[in-house]
Amino acid sequence: MPCLHGPERTKEELELLVDLGVTVKDVIIEHPVYGDLTASVHVSNRKDVERFMSKLTVTGASLLSELTEGVHLHTLQSASEEKLLEAEALLKEKGFLISS
């Protein structure tokens, strides 16, 4: 399901997922010129999230999702289908998912 949020909610989104035991493997956007662009994220716990967020701060890099005004997808991985369903429900509840 596609997500939509500004850069200020990135840490919240990632922590929500890793706290459920879900790994965020990547981020995908659909660029109007280049098509699908994918970048590795690979966060599985809060320490990984802190490192990811710190890299963004130190480098001054932009999030890939900023190219699409916050619209993006993630590849999620978990040992449990239940965790993935729980993650989807929580993302929806917190306003991260684009309603269909």
Tab-separated table of N, CA and C in Angstrom, residues 5-80:
chain	number	residue	atom	x	y	z
A	5	HIS	N	3.633	10.892	3.504
A	5	HIS	CA	3.946	11.750	4.649
A	5	HIS	C	5.158	12.596	4.312
A	6	GLY	N	5.324	13.656	5.058
A	6	GLY	CA	6.474	14.523	4.891
A	6	GLY	C	7.698	13.956	5.589
A	7	PRO	N	8.857	14.547	5.322
A	7	PRO	CA	10.102	14.053	5.906
A	7	PRO	C	10.110	14.068	7.432
A	8	GLU	N	9.347	14.969	8.010
A	8	GLU	CA	9.317	15.091	9.471
A	8	GLU	C	8.694	13.876	10.157
A	9	ARG	N	8.010	13.022	9.416
A	9	ARG	CA	7.378	11.829	10.013
A	9	ARG	C	8.117	10.535	9.670
A	10	THR	N	9.261	10.643	9.015
A	10	THR	CA	10.016	9.453	8.605
A	10	THR	C	10.436	8.605	9.798
A	11	LYS	N	11.008	9.221	10.794
A	11	LYS	CA	11.462	8.478	11.977
A	11	LYS	C	10.287	7.783	12.655
A	12	GLU	N	9.178	8.488	12.776
A	12	GLU	CA	7.974	7.906	13.386
A	12	GLU	C	7.514	6.672	12.611
A	13	GLU	N	7.475	6.765	11.290
A	13	GLU	CA	7.053	5.644	10.457
A	13	GLU	C	7.984	4.443	10.636
A	14	LEU	N	9.275	4.689	10.555
A	14	LEU	CA	10.248	3.594	10.668
A	14	LEU	C	10.213	2.949	12.058
A	15	GLU	N	10.123	3.749	13.101
A	15	GLU	CA	10.071	3.202	14.465
A	15	GLU	C	8.805	2.391	14.693
A	16	LEU	N	7.703	2.865	14.152
A	16	LEU	CA	6.443	2.126	14.262
A	16	LEU	C	6.606	0.726	13.688
A	17	LEU	N	7.253	0.621	12.551
A	17	LEU	CA	7.422	-0.665	11.875
A	17	LEU	C	8.408	-1.567	12.610
A	18	VAL	N	9.581	-1.046	12.954
A	18	VAL	CA	10.579	-1.901	13.610
A	18	VAL	C	10.126	-2.327	15.002
A	19	ASP	N	9.343	-1.485	15.675
A	19	ASP	CA	8.826	-1.848	16.999
A	19	ASP	C	7.874	-3.045	16.927
A	20	LEU	N	7.300	-3.271	15.763
A	20	LEU	CA	6.417	-4.431	15.556
A	20	LEU	C	7.192	-5.674	15.122
A	21	GLY	N	8.503	-5.530	14.942
A	21	GLY	CA	9.308	-6.653	14.483
A	21	GLY	C	9.347	-6.788	12.975
A	22	VAL	N	9.115	-5.676	12.281
A	22	VAL	CA	9.103	-5.658	10.825
A	22	VAL	C	10.367	-4.958	10.332
A	23	THR	N	11.006	-5.524	9.331
A	23	THR	CA	12.176	-4.906	8.697
A	23	THR	C	11.721	-4.107	7.488
A	24	VAL	N	12.226	-2.878	7.384
A	24	VAL	CA	11.970	-2.045	6.209
A	24	VAL	C	13.178	-2.223	5.297
A	25	LYS	N	12.972	-2.937	4.193
A	25	LYS	CA	14.088	-3.263	3.294
A	25	LYS	C	14.463	-2.103	2.379
A	26	ASP	N	13.446	-1.395	1.861
A	26	ASP	CA	13.742	-0.331	0.900
A	26	ASP	C	12.610	0.675	0.826
A	27	VAL	N	12.827	1.671	0.010
A	27	VAL	CA	11.797	2.657	-0.321
A	27	VAL	C	11.739	2.722	-1.841
A	28	ILE	N	10.527	2.840	-2.369
A	28	ILE	CA	10.309	2.853	-3.815
A	28	ILE	C	9.421	4.047	-4.153
A	29	ILE	N	9.815	4.781	-5.176
A	29	ILE	CA	8.955	5.847	-5.681
A	29	ILE	C	8.738	5.622	-7.173
A	30	GLU	N	7.675	6.197	-7.678
A	30	GLU	CA	7.412	6.158	-9.113
A	30	GLU	C	7.696	7.543	-9.664
A	31	HIS	N	8.841	7.672	-10.319
A	31	HIS	CA	9.281	8.950	-10.866
A	31	HIS	C	8.666	9.132	-12.254
A	32	PRO	N	8.194	10.345	-12.578
A	32	PRO	CA	7.538	10.547	-13.875
A	32	PRO	C	8.451	10.363	-15.078
A	33	VAL	N	9.744	10.515	-14.908
A	33	VAL	CA	10.682	10.368	-16.023
A	33	VAL	C	11.403	9.022	-15.979
A	34	TYR	N	11.895	8.647	-14.797
A	34	TYR	CA	12.741	7.464	-14.662
A	34	TYR	C	11.987	6.187	-14.312
A	35	GLY	N	10.710	6.290	-14.030
A	35	GLY	CA	9.945	5.109	-13.618
A	35	GLY	C	10.205	4.784	-12.153
A	36	ASP	N	10.142	3.521	-11.796
A	36	ASP	CA	10.341	3.116	-10.409
A	36	ASP	C	11.799	3.276	-9.994
A	37	LEU	N	12.003	3.985	-8.907
A	37	LEU	CA	13.332	4.129	-8.303
A	37	LEU	C	13.291	3.492	-6.925
A	38	THR	N	14.290	2.664	-6.636
A	38	THR	CA	14.346	1.947	-5.370
A	38	THR	C	15.660	2.255	-4.666
A	39	ALA	N	15.578	2.473	-3.359
A	39	ALA	CA	16.784	2.707	-2.559
A	39	ALA	C	16.724	1.837	-1.312
A	40	SER	N	17.862	1.307	-0.916
A	40	SER	CA	17.945	0.464	0.283
A	40	SER	C	17.725	1.294	1.536
A	41	VAL	N	17.034	0.703	2.492
A	41	VAL	CA	16.847	1.313	3.804
A	41	VAL	C	17.406	0.365	4.863
A	42	HIS	N	16.976	-0.875	4.849
A	42	HIS	CA	17.447	-1.945	5.739
A	42	HIS	C	17.518	-1.529	7.204
A	43	VAL	N	16.348	-1.269	7.788
A	43	VAL	CA	16.280	-1.018	9.230
A	43	VAL	C	15.412	-2.093	9.871
A	44	SER	N	15.909	-2.643	10.996
A	44	SER	CA	15.193	-3.713	11.694
A	44	SER	C	14.950	-3.406	13.158
A	45	ASN	N	15.585	-2.354	13.664
A	45	ASN	CA	15.421	-1.995	15.075
A	45	ASN	C	15.667	-0.497	15.232
A	46	ARG	N	15.437	0.011	16.443
A	46	ARG	CA	15.575	1.452	16.671
A	46	ARG	C	17.000	1.953	16.463
A	47	LYS	N	17.980	1.134	16.764
A	47	LYS	CA	19.375	1.534	16.545
A	47	LYS	C	19.629	1.762	15.053
A	48	ASP	N	19.089	0.867	14.208
A	48	ASP	CA	19.200	1.034	12.758
A	48	ASP	C	18.510	2.325	12.306
A	49	VAL	N	17.341	2.598	12.886
A	49	VAL	CA	16.597	3.810	12.534
A	49	VAL	C	17.421	5.040	12.905
A	50	GLU	N	18.024	5.032	14.093
A	50	GLU	CA	18.857	6.165	14.529
A	50	GLU	C	20.024	6.377	13.566
A	51	ARG	N	20.671	5.295	13.148
A	51	ARG	CA	21.787	5.405	12.201
A	51	ARG	C	21.316	5.988	10.861
A	52	PHE	N	20.171	5.504	10.388
A	52	PHE	CA	19.612	5.990	9.129
A	52	PHE	C	19.309	7.485	9.217
A	53	MET	N	18.636	7.885	10.286
A	53	MET	CA	18.265	9.292	10.460
A	53	MET	C	19.513	10.168	10.631
A	54	SER	N	20.507	9.652	11.334
A	54	SER	CA	21.754	10.386	11.538
A	54	SER	C	22.469	10.615	10.210
A	55	LYS	N	22.481	9.600	9.353
A	55	LYS	CA	23.101	9.729	8.028
A	55	LYS	C	22.435	10.837	7.222
A	56	LEU	N	21.106	10.897	7.308
A	56	LEU	CA	20.377	11.949	6.598
A	56	LEU	C	20.806	13.325	7.105
A	57	THR	N	20.911	13.458	8.420
A	57	THR	CA	21.286	14.733	9.018
A	57	THR	C	22.714	15.122	8.661
A	58	VAL	N	23.640	14.193	8.844
A	58	VAL	CA	25.061	14.468	8.608
A	58	VAL	C	25.330	14.819	7.148
A	59	THR	N	24.705	14.094	6.240
A	59	THR	CA	24.965	14.316	4.814
A	59	THR	C	24.128	15.445	4.220
A	60	GLY	N	23.026	15.788	4.891
A	60	GLY	CA	22.129	16.793	4.332
A	60	GLY	C	21.348	16.271	3.142
A	61	ALA	N	21.345	14.949	2.978
A	61	ALA	CA	20.654	14.323	1.844
A	61	ALA	C	19.137	14.422	1.996
A	62	SER	N	18.474	14.425	0.879
A	62	SER	CA	17.012	14.418	0.861
A	62	SER	C	16.510	12.983	0.799
A	63	LEU	N	15.314	12.792	1.279
A	63	LEU	CA	14.662	11.492	1.148
A	63	LEU	C	14.193	11.306	-0.296
A	64	LEU	N	14.241	10.090	-0.774
A	64	LEU	CA	13.765	9.794	-2.123
A	64	LEU	C	12.299	10.215	-2.283
A	65	SER	N	11.518	10.041	-1.236
A	65	SER	CA	10.089	10.371	-1.289
A	65	SER	C	9.825	11.863	-1.474
A	66	GLU	N	10.826	12.693	-1.238
A	66	GLU	CA	10.637	14.129	-1.448
A	66	GLU	C	10.481	14.459	-2.932
A	67	LEU	N	10.948	13.561	-3.802
A	67	LEU	CA	10.779	13.764	-5.247
A	67	LEU	C	9.334	13.565	-5.684
A	68	THR	N	8.556	12.883	-4.857
A	68	THR	CA	7.160	12.584	-5.208
A	68	THR	C	6.191	13.158	-4.171
A	69	GLU	N	6.604	14.249	-3.544
A	69	GLU	CA	5.776	14.945	-2.558
A	69	GLU	C	5.310	14.019	-1.443
A	70	GLY	N	6.175	13.078	-1.067
A	70	GLY	CA	5.905	12.206	0.072
A	70	GLY	C	5.301	10.858	-0.254
A	71	VAL	N	4.911	10.628	-1.490
A	71	VAL	CA	4.308	9.349	-1.876
A	71	VAL	C	5.414	8.320	-2.104
A	72	HIS	N	5.272	7.157	-1.477
A	72	HIS	CA	6.288	6.110	-1.606
A	72	HIS	C	5.744	4.758	-1.165
A	73	LEU	N	6.505	3.726	-1.464
A	73	LEU	CA	6.208	2.352	-1.043
A	73	LEU	C	7.410	1.824	-0.272
A	74	HIS	N	7.182	0.796	0.530
A	74	HIS	CA	8.275	0.094	1.190
A	74	HIS	C	8.120	-1.397	0.946
A	75	THR	N	9.226	-2.092	0.848
A	75	THR	CA	9.218	-3.551	0.910
A	75	THR	C	9.449	-3.899	2.373
A	76	LEU	N	8.486	-4.605	2.953
A	76	LEU	CA	8.554	-4.973	4.366
A	76	LEU	C	8.785	-6.471	4.490
A	77	GLN	N	9.491	-6.853	5.551
A	77	GLN	CA	9.785	-8.266	5.779
A	77	GLN	C	9.562	-8.580	7.247
A	78	SER	N	8.945	-9.731	7.485
A	78	SER	CA	8.732	-10.195	8.855
A	78	SER	C	8.627	-11.710	8.839
A	79	ALA	N	8.966	-12.316	9.960
A	79	ALA	CA	8.839	-13.767	10.088
A	79	ALA	C	7.376	-14.168	10.194
A	80	SER	N	6.510	-13.196	10.429
A	80	SER	CA	5.103	-13.471	10.677
A	80	SER	C	4.193	-12.631	9.783
